[in-house]
Short mmCIF file of C-alpha atoms and ligand atoms in Angstrom, two decimals:
data_model
loop_
_atom_site.label_atom_id
_atom_site.label_comp_id
_atom_site.label_asym_id
_atom_site.label_seq_id
_atom_site.Cartn_x
_atom_site.Cartn_y
_atom_site.Cartn_z
CA MET A 201 0.00 0.00 0.00
CA THR A 202 1.33 3.48 -0.80
CA LYS A 203 0.80 6.71 1.13
CA GLN A 204 -1.67 9.24 -0.32
CA ASP A 205 -1.42 13.05 -0.19
CA THR A 206 2.33 13.23 0.32
CA THR A 207 4.36 16.35 -0.40
CA VAL A 208 7.72 16.72 -2.07
CA CYS A 209 9.62 19.92 -1.27
CA ILE A 210 12.16 20.91 -3.91
CA ILE A 211 14.68 23.63 -3.25
CA GLY A 212 16.58 24.61 -6.35
CA SER A 213 17.27 26.55 -9.50
CA ILE A 214 14.89 27.99 -12.05
CA ASN A 215 16.47 28.81 -15.43
CA MET A 216 15.56 29.70 -18.97
CA ASP A 217 17.39 27.28 -21.26
CA MET A 218 18.84 28.81 -24.44
CA THR A 219 19.42 25.78 -26.62
CA ILE A 220 21.40 25.58 -29.86
CA THR A 221 21.75 22.39 -31.85
CA THR A 222 24.99 21.92 -33.74
CA LYS A 223 26.76 19.17 -35.65
CA GLN A 224 30.14 20.83 -35.12
CA LEU A 225 31.43 22.10 -31.78
CA PRO A 226 33.56 25.25 -32.01
CA ALA A 227 37.23 25.01 -31.03
CA LYS A 228 38.82 27.80 -28.96
CA GLY A 229 38.70 31.03 -31.01
CA GLU A 230 36.50 29.46 -33.69
CA THR A 231 32.99 30.33 -34.88
CA VAL A 232 30.75 27.66 -36.38
CA ILE A 233 27.27 27.87 -37.87
CA GLY A 234 24.85 25.78 -35.83
CA GLY A 235 21.26 24.67 -36.33
CA GLU A 236 18.10 25.69 -34.51
CA PHE A 237 17.92 28.00 -31.48
CA ILE A 238 15.02 27.45 -29.04
CA THR A 239 14.28 28.63 -25.48
CA TYR A 240 12.85 26.05 -23.07
CA PRO A 241 11.93 26.27 -19.39
CA GLY A 242 14.64 24.64 -17.29
CA GLY A 243 16.78 24.76 -14.17
CA LYS A 244 17.47 21.57 -12.24
CA GLY A 245 15.14 22.55 -9.38
CA ALA A 246 12.25 23.54 -11.65
CA ASN A 247 12.75 20.48 -13.86
CA GLN A 248 12.68 18.13 -10.88
CA ALA A 249 9.56 19.88 -9.57
CA VAL A 250 7.78 19.40 -12.91
CA ALA A 251 8.82 15.72 -13.06
CA ALA A 252 7.39 15.05 -9.58
CA ALA A 253 4.21 17.07 -10.22
CA ARG A 254 3.46 15.24 -13.50
CA LEU A 255 3.61 11.97 -11.55
CA GLY A 256 0.85 13.24 -9.28
CA SER A 257 2.82 14.51 -6.27
CA ALA A 258 1.94 17.67 -4.40
CA VAL A 259 5.09 19.74 -5.00
CA LYS A 260 6.35 22.86 -3.24
CA LEU A 261 9.22 24.67 -4.95
CA ILE A 262 11.51 27.07 -3.10
CA GLY A 263 13.65 29.14 -5.46
CA ALA A 264 14.18 32.58 -6.98
CA VAL A 265 13.75 34.34 -10.31
CA GLY A 266 14.46 37.90 -11.45
CA ASP A 267 11.79 40.51 -12.22
CA ASP A 268 12.23 40.03 -15.98
CA VAL A 269 10.30 38.40 -18.82
CA PHE A 270 12.03 35.04 -18.33
CA GLY A 271 11.03 34.99 -14.66
CA THR A 272 7.39 35.75 -15.45
CA SER A 273 7.21 33.17 -18.20
CA LEU A 274 8.89 30.44 -16.10
CA LEU A 275 6.60 31.05 -13.11
CA ASN A 276 3.53 30.91 -15.37
CA GLY A 277 4.67 27.54 -16.70
CA LEU A 278 5.34 26.12 -13.22
CA GLN A 279 1.97 27.38 -11.99
CA GLY A 280 0.35 25.59 -14.93
CA GLU A 281 1.90 22.34 -13.65
CA GLY A 282 0.10 22.83 -10.31
CA ILE A 283 3.33 23.45 -8.36
CA ASN A 284 3.07 25.50 -5.17
CA LEU A 285 5.25 28.58 -5.74
CA ASP A 286 4.68 30.36 -2.41
CA GLY A 287 8.39 29.83 -1.66
CA VAL A 288 9.66 31.39 -4.90
CA ARG A 289 11.16 34.85 -4.48
CA VAL A 290 11.04 37.42 -7.29
CA LYS A 291 14.24 39.41 -6.83
CA ALA A 292 13.92 43.01 -8.05
CA GLY A 293 16.69 44.26 -10.32
CA CYS A 294 18.11 40.78 -10.85
CA SER A 295 18.21 38.53 -13.93
CA THR A 296 16.58 35.14 -13.94
CA GLY A 297 19.04 32.24 -14.23
CA VAL A 298 19.94 31.30 -17.78
CA ALA A 299 21.47 28.10 -19.13
CA ASN A 300 23.38 28.09 -22.38
CA ILE A 301 22.90 24.59 -23.80
CA ILE A 302 24.70 23.11 -26.79
CA LEU A 303 23.13 19.95 -28.15
CA SER A 304 25.56 17.87 -30.17
CA GLU A 305 26.61 14.24 -30.58
CA HIS A 306 23.36 13.09 -28.87
CA ASP A 307 24.30 14.83 -25.60
CA ASN A 308 24.33 18.24 -23.99
CA ARG A 309 26.94 20.72 -22.75
CA ILE A 310 25.61 23.33 -20.35
CA ILE A 311 26.86 26.64 -18.91
CA VAL A 312 24.65 28.26 -16.28
CA ALA A 313 24.58 31.97 -15.40
CA PRO A 314 22.86 31.58 -11.99
CA GLY A 315 21.38 35.12 -11.68
CA ALA A 316 18.58 35.09 -9.09
CA ASN A 317 19.33 31.48 -8.06
CA THR A 318 22.09 32.87 -5.81
CA TYR A 319 19.31 34.41 -3.68
CA VAL A 320 18.09 31.00 -2.52
CA THR A 321 19.63 31.68 0.87
CA PRO A 322 19.18 30.33 4.42
CA LYS A 323 17.05 33.47 5.00
CA LEU A 324 14.65 32.36 2.25
CA ILE A 325 14.54 28.95 3.92
CA ASP A 326 13.64 30.53 7.27
CA GLN A 327 10.83 32.43 5.54
CA ASN A 328 9.46 29.12 4.21
CA ILE A 329 10.26 26.84 7.11
CA GLU A 330 6.77 25.34 7.29
CA ALA A 331 6.92 24.18 3.66
CA ILE A 332 10.04 22.26 4.61
CA THR A 333 9.03 20.80 7.96
CA THR A 334 5.65 19.59 6.63
CA SER A 335 7.05 17.77 3.59
CA ASP A 336 7.62 14.02 3.23
CA VAL A 337 10.78 14.24 1.13
CA ILE A 338 13.20 17.08 0.35
CA LEU A 339 15.10 17.19 -2.95
CA MET A 340 17.95 19.60 -3.77
CA GLN A 341 20.73 20.13 -6.32
CA LEU A 342 23.81 22.37 -6.43
CA GLU A 343 22.76 25.28 -8.65
CA ILE A 344 21.90 27.17 -5.47
CA PRO A 345 24.37 28.15 -2.71
CA ILE A 346 25.76 25.06 -0.97
CA GLU A 347 25.38 26.75 2.44
CA THR A 348 21.60 26.64 1.82
CA VAL A 349 21.76 22.93 1.00
CA GLU A 350 23.67 22.33 4.23
CA TYR A 351 21.24 24.52 6.22
CA VAL A 352 18.15 22.69 4.91
CA THR A 353 19.75 19.29 5.51
CA ASN A 354 20.48 20.15 9.15
CA ILE A 355 16.81 21.10 9.61
CA ALA A 356 15.64 17.94 7.85
CA VAL A 357 17.73 15.71 10.10
CA LYS A 358 16.12 17.24 13.20
CA GLU A 359 12.66 16.79 11.64
CA LYS A 360 13.50 13.24 10.45
CA ILE A 361 12.64 14.08 6.83
CA PRO A 362 14.59 12.19 4.14
CA VAL A 363 16.79 14.38 1.93
CA ILE A 364 17.94 13.53 -1.60
CA LEU A 365 20.81 15.57 -3.03
CA ASN A 366 21.49 15.55 -6.75
CA PRO A 367 25.09 16.85 -6.62
CA ALA A 368 24.98 18.69 -9.94
CA PRO A 369 26.97 20.62 -10.93
CA TYR A 370 29.48 18.84 -8.73
CA GLN A 371 31.12 20.56 -5.74
CA LYS A 372 32.91 19.01 -2.80
CA LEU A 373 30.45 18.11 -0.02
CA SER A 374 31.32 18.49 3.66
CA ALA A 375 31.53 15.43 5.92
CA ASN A 376 28.53 16.79 7.86
CA LEU A 377 26.44 17.05 4.69
CA LEU A 378 27.48 13.60 3.46
CA ASN A 379 26.56 12.17 6.82
CA ASN A 380 23.14 13.85 6.98
CA LEU A 381 21.93 13.16 3.44
CA THR A 382 19.66 10.16 2.94
CA TYR A 383 20.47 9.61 -0.75
CA ILE A 384 22.98 11.16 -3.14
CA THR A 385 22.23 10.87 -6.86
CA PRO A 386 25.28 11.79 -8.97
CA ASN A 387 25.69 10.94 -12.63
CA ALA A 388 28.73 8.85 -13.56
CA LEU A 389 31.06 11.87 -13.88
CA GLU A 390 29.92 13.38 -10.58
CA ALA A 391 30.19 9.97 -8.87
CA ARG A 392 33.82 9.71 -9.93
CA GLU A 393 34.63 13.11 -8.40
CA LEU A 394 32.62 12.34 -5.29
CA LYS A 395 34.48 9.08 -4.76
CA LEU A 396 37.86 10.83 -5.11
CA ASP A 397 36.78 13.40 -2.49
CA THR A 398 35.35 10.86 -0.04
CA ASP A 399 37.68 7.86 -0.26
CA CYS A 400 37.55 7.03 3.43
CA LEU A 401 33.88 7.84 4.06
CA GLU A 402 31.18 5.18 4.09
CA ILE A 403 28.62 6.58 1.64
CA ASP A 404 28.10 3.66 -0.74
CA ASP A 405 24.69 2.81 0.75
CA LYS A 406 23.45 6.33 -0.06
CA LEU A 407 24.74 6.47 -3.62
CA ILE A 408 22.28 6.08 -6.49
CA VAL A 409 24.35 6.64 -9.63
CA THR A 410 22.62 7.54 -12.90
CA LYS A 411 24.57 6.33 -15.95
CA GLY A 412 22.42 7.42 -18.88
CA SER A 413 21.86 4.60 -21.36
CA GLU A 414 23.69 2.22 -18.99
CA GLY A 415 20.96 2.58 -16.38
CA VAL A 416 21.22 3.24 -12.66
CA GLU A 417 23.48 1.63 -10.07
CA TYR A 418 22.52 1.23 -6.42
CA LYS A 419 24.34 -0.94 -3.87
CA GLY A 420 26.16 -2.86 -6.61
CA ARG A 421 22.97 -3.67 -8.51
CA CYS A 422 22.41 -2.27 -12.01
CA TYR A 423 18.90 -1.25 -13.01
CA PRO A 424 19.01 -1.16 -16.84
CA ALA A 425 17.70 1.77 -18.87
CA SER A 426 15.04 1.25 -21.50
CA VAL A 427 16.15 1.66 -25.08
CA VAL A 428 14.29 4.59 -26.66
CA GLU A 429 14.79 6.97 -29.58
CA VAL A 430 16.77 9.81 -28.03
CA LYS A 431 15.87 13.38 -29.10
CA ASP A 432 17.34 15.39 -26.20
CA THR A 433 18.96 14.14 -23.00
CA THR A 434 18.65 17.53 -21.24
CA GLY A 435 16.72 17.03 -18.00
CA ALA A 436 16.88 13.20 -18.02
CA GLY A 437 18.68 13.20 -14.67
CA ASP A 438 16.19 15.75 -13.34
CA THR A 439 13.29 13.55 -14.42
CA PHE A 440 14.89 10.62 -12.60
CA ASN A 441 15.40 12.68 -9.43
CA GLY A 442 11.92 14.26 -9.41
CA ALA A 443 10.34 10.86 -10.04
CA LEU A 444 12.48 9.17 -7.38
CA ALA A 445 11.43 11.79 -4.80
CA ALA A 446 7.78 11.40 -5.81
CA PHE A 447 7.87 7.59 -5.42
CA ILE A 448 9.87 7.66 -2.17
CA SER A 449 7.42 10.19 -0.68
CA LYS A 450 4.66 7.65 -1.29
CA GLY A 451 6.55 4.97 0.63
CA ILE A 452 7.45 2.96 -2.49
CA PRO A 453 10.62 0.90 -1.80
CA LEU A 454 13.77 1.79 -3.75
CA SER A 455 13.74 -1.57 -5.56
CA GLU A 456 10.51 -0.38 -7.25
CA ALA A 457 11.09 3.37 -7.18
CA ILE A 458 14.41 3.20 -9.09
CA PRO A 459 13.11 1.23 -12.12
CA LYS A 460 9.97 3.41 -12.28
CA ALA A 461 12.06 6.62 -12.12
CA ASN A 462 14.31 5.07 -14.81
CA ILE A 463 11.30 4.63 -17.09
CA ALA A 464 10.25 8.25 -16.48
CA ALA A 465 13.76 9.41 -17.47
CA ALA A 466 13.75 7.22 -20.60
CA ILE A 467 10.41 8.67 -21.72
CA SER A 468 11.66 12.23 -21.08
CA VAL A 469 14.53 11.99 -23.60
CA THR A 470 12.18 11.20 -26.49
CA LYS A 471 11.18 14.87 -26.77
CA GLU A 472 13.20 18.08 -27.07
CA GLY A 473 13.63 20.39 -24.05
CA ALA A 474 14.12 19.43 -20.41
CA GLN A 475 10.47 19.41 -19.39
CA THR A 476 8.57 18.69 -22.64
CA GLY A 477 8.87 14.90 -22.49
CA MET A 478 8.40 14.39 -18.74
CA PRO A 479 5.66 11.75 -18.39
CA SER A 480 2.48 11.38 -16.36
CA LEU A 481 2.12 8.50 -13.89
CA ALA A 482 -0.12 6.64 -16.37
CA GLU A 483 2.57 6.89 -19.08
CA VAL A 484 5.17 5.44 -16.69
CA LEU A 485 2.91 2.60 -15.50
CA ASN A 486 1.81 1.73 -19.06
CA PHE A 487 5.29 1.89 -20.56
CA ASN A 488 6.19 -1.44 -22.09
CA THR A 489 9.92 -1.99 -21.59
CA GLU A 490 9.85 -4.89 -24.09
CA VAL A 491 8.62 -2.80 -27.01
CA HIS A 492 11.13 0.08 -26.73
O1 LIG B 614 19.74 19.35 -15.84
C1 LIG B 614 19.37 20.15 -16.93
C2 LIG B 614 19.28 21.58 -16.52
O2 LIG B 614 20.55 22.03 -16.12
C3 LIG B 614 18.86 22.53 -17.61
O3 LIG B 614 17.46 22.69 -17.69
C4 LIG B 614 19.61 23.79 -17.28
O4 LIG B 614 18.79 24.86 -16.91
C5 LIG B 614 20.58 23.43 -16.17
O5 LIG B 614 20.12 23.87 -14.97
#
């Protein structure tokens, strides 16, 4: 039996993604002519919030945007997904976060200008403390200040709320943070750096490593990825994380939550843009792994 009416609290970035497709990547000092340019809603925090909301979770997002057209458009989109935005600050005189994304060779390269995301501070957390203490699961990433991640995790430990950290983009994590996190969900590159930084710490039981088309590894077991036609991998990890948080909040064991979140991520890469392909719960449950 799974729990009903659970809440996922996501604290993280909200960006406008500026995506260019190109066959040829420029070398240093070189200009190349690329393909299409499209803007998509993005940001790891916002993407994970949309992934969890589409799967039927009640989602509260704590974040920040600037008072510009990107901020307004992104908040409208998130509101349309039914996400509670009471914890999102609109910072006057500040730009909304922007991600410059190059799509090439079936993968993405991303540079983020964080803008308003740097205002996701411990003070903003204090202003939204109830949203945090009344949630069933907390999910964060590292496009917001790490001191905020540490601050929230300390609160969560006292309140006995599980915390998932998607350590992207990678930064070194303190021993206190590593100790207090419930699960850490790096991709293969981030996992390599994390292991180098934590060689004598016992974190293997917390590590859920996403490896793209090679699936997900947890406690030495590999959960394979479904084979699908890949259009855009941007946001695949975010879909996995949002889905994982949604399933864990409902009390679904990891042995079921990981393969289901894996399916959600596989479906998400079949459409362009981070959020466009994120599936509903029905799409995940009806997905036939044999056919794809
Ligand atoms: O994980 C993908 C996301 O990373 C993009 O949407 C971009 O905004 C960056 O935050």
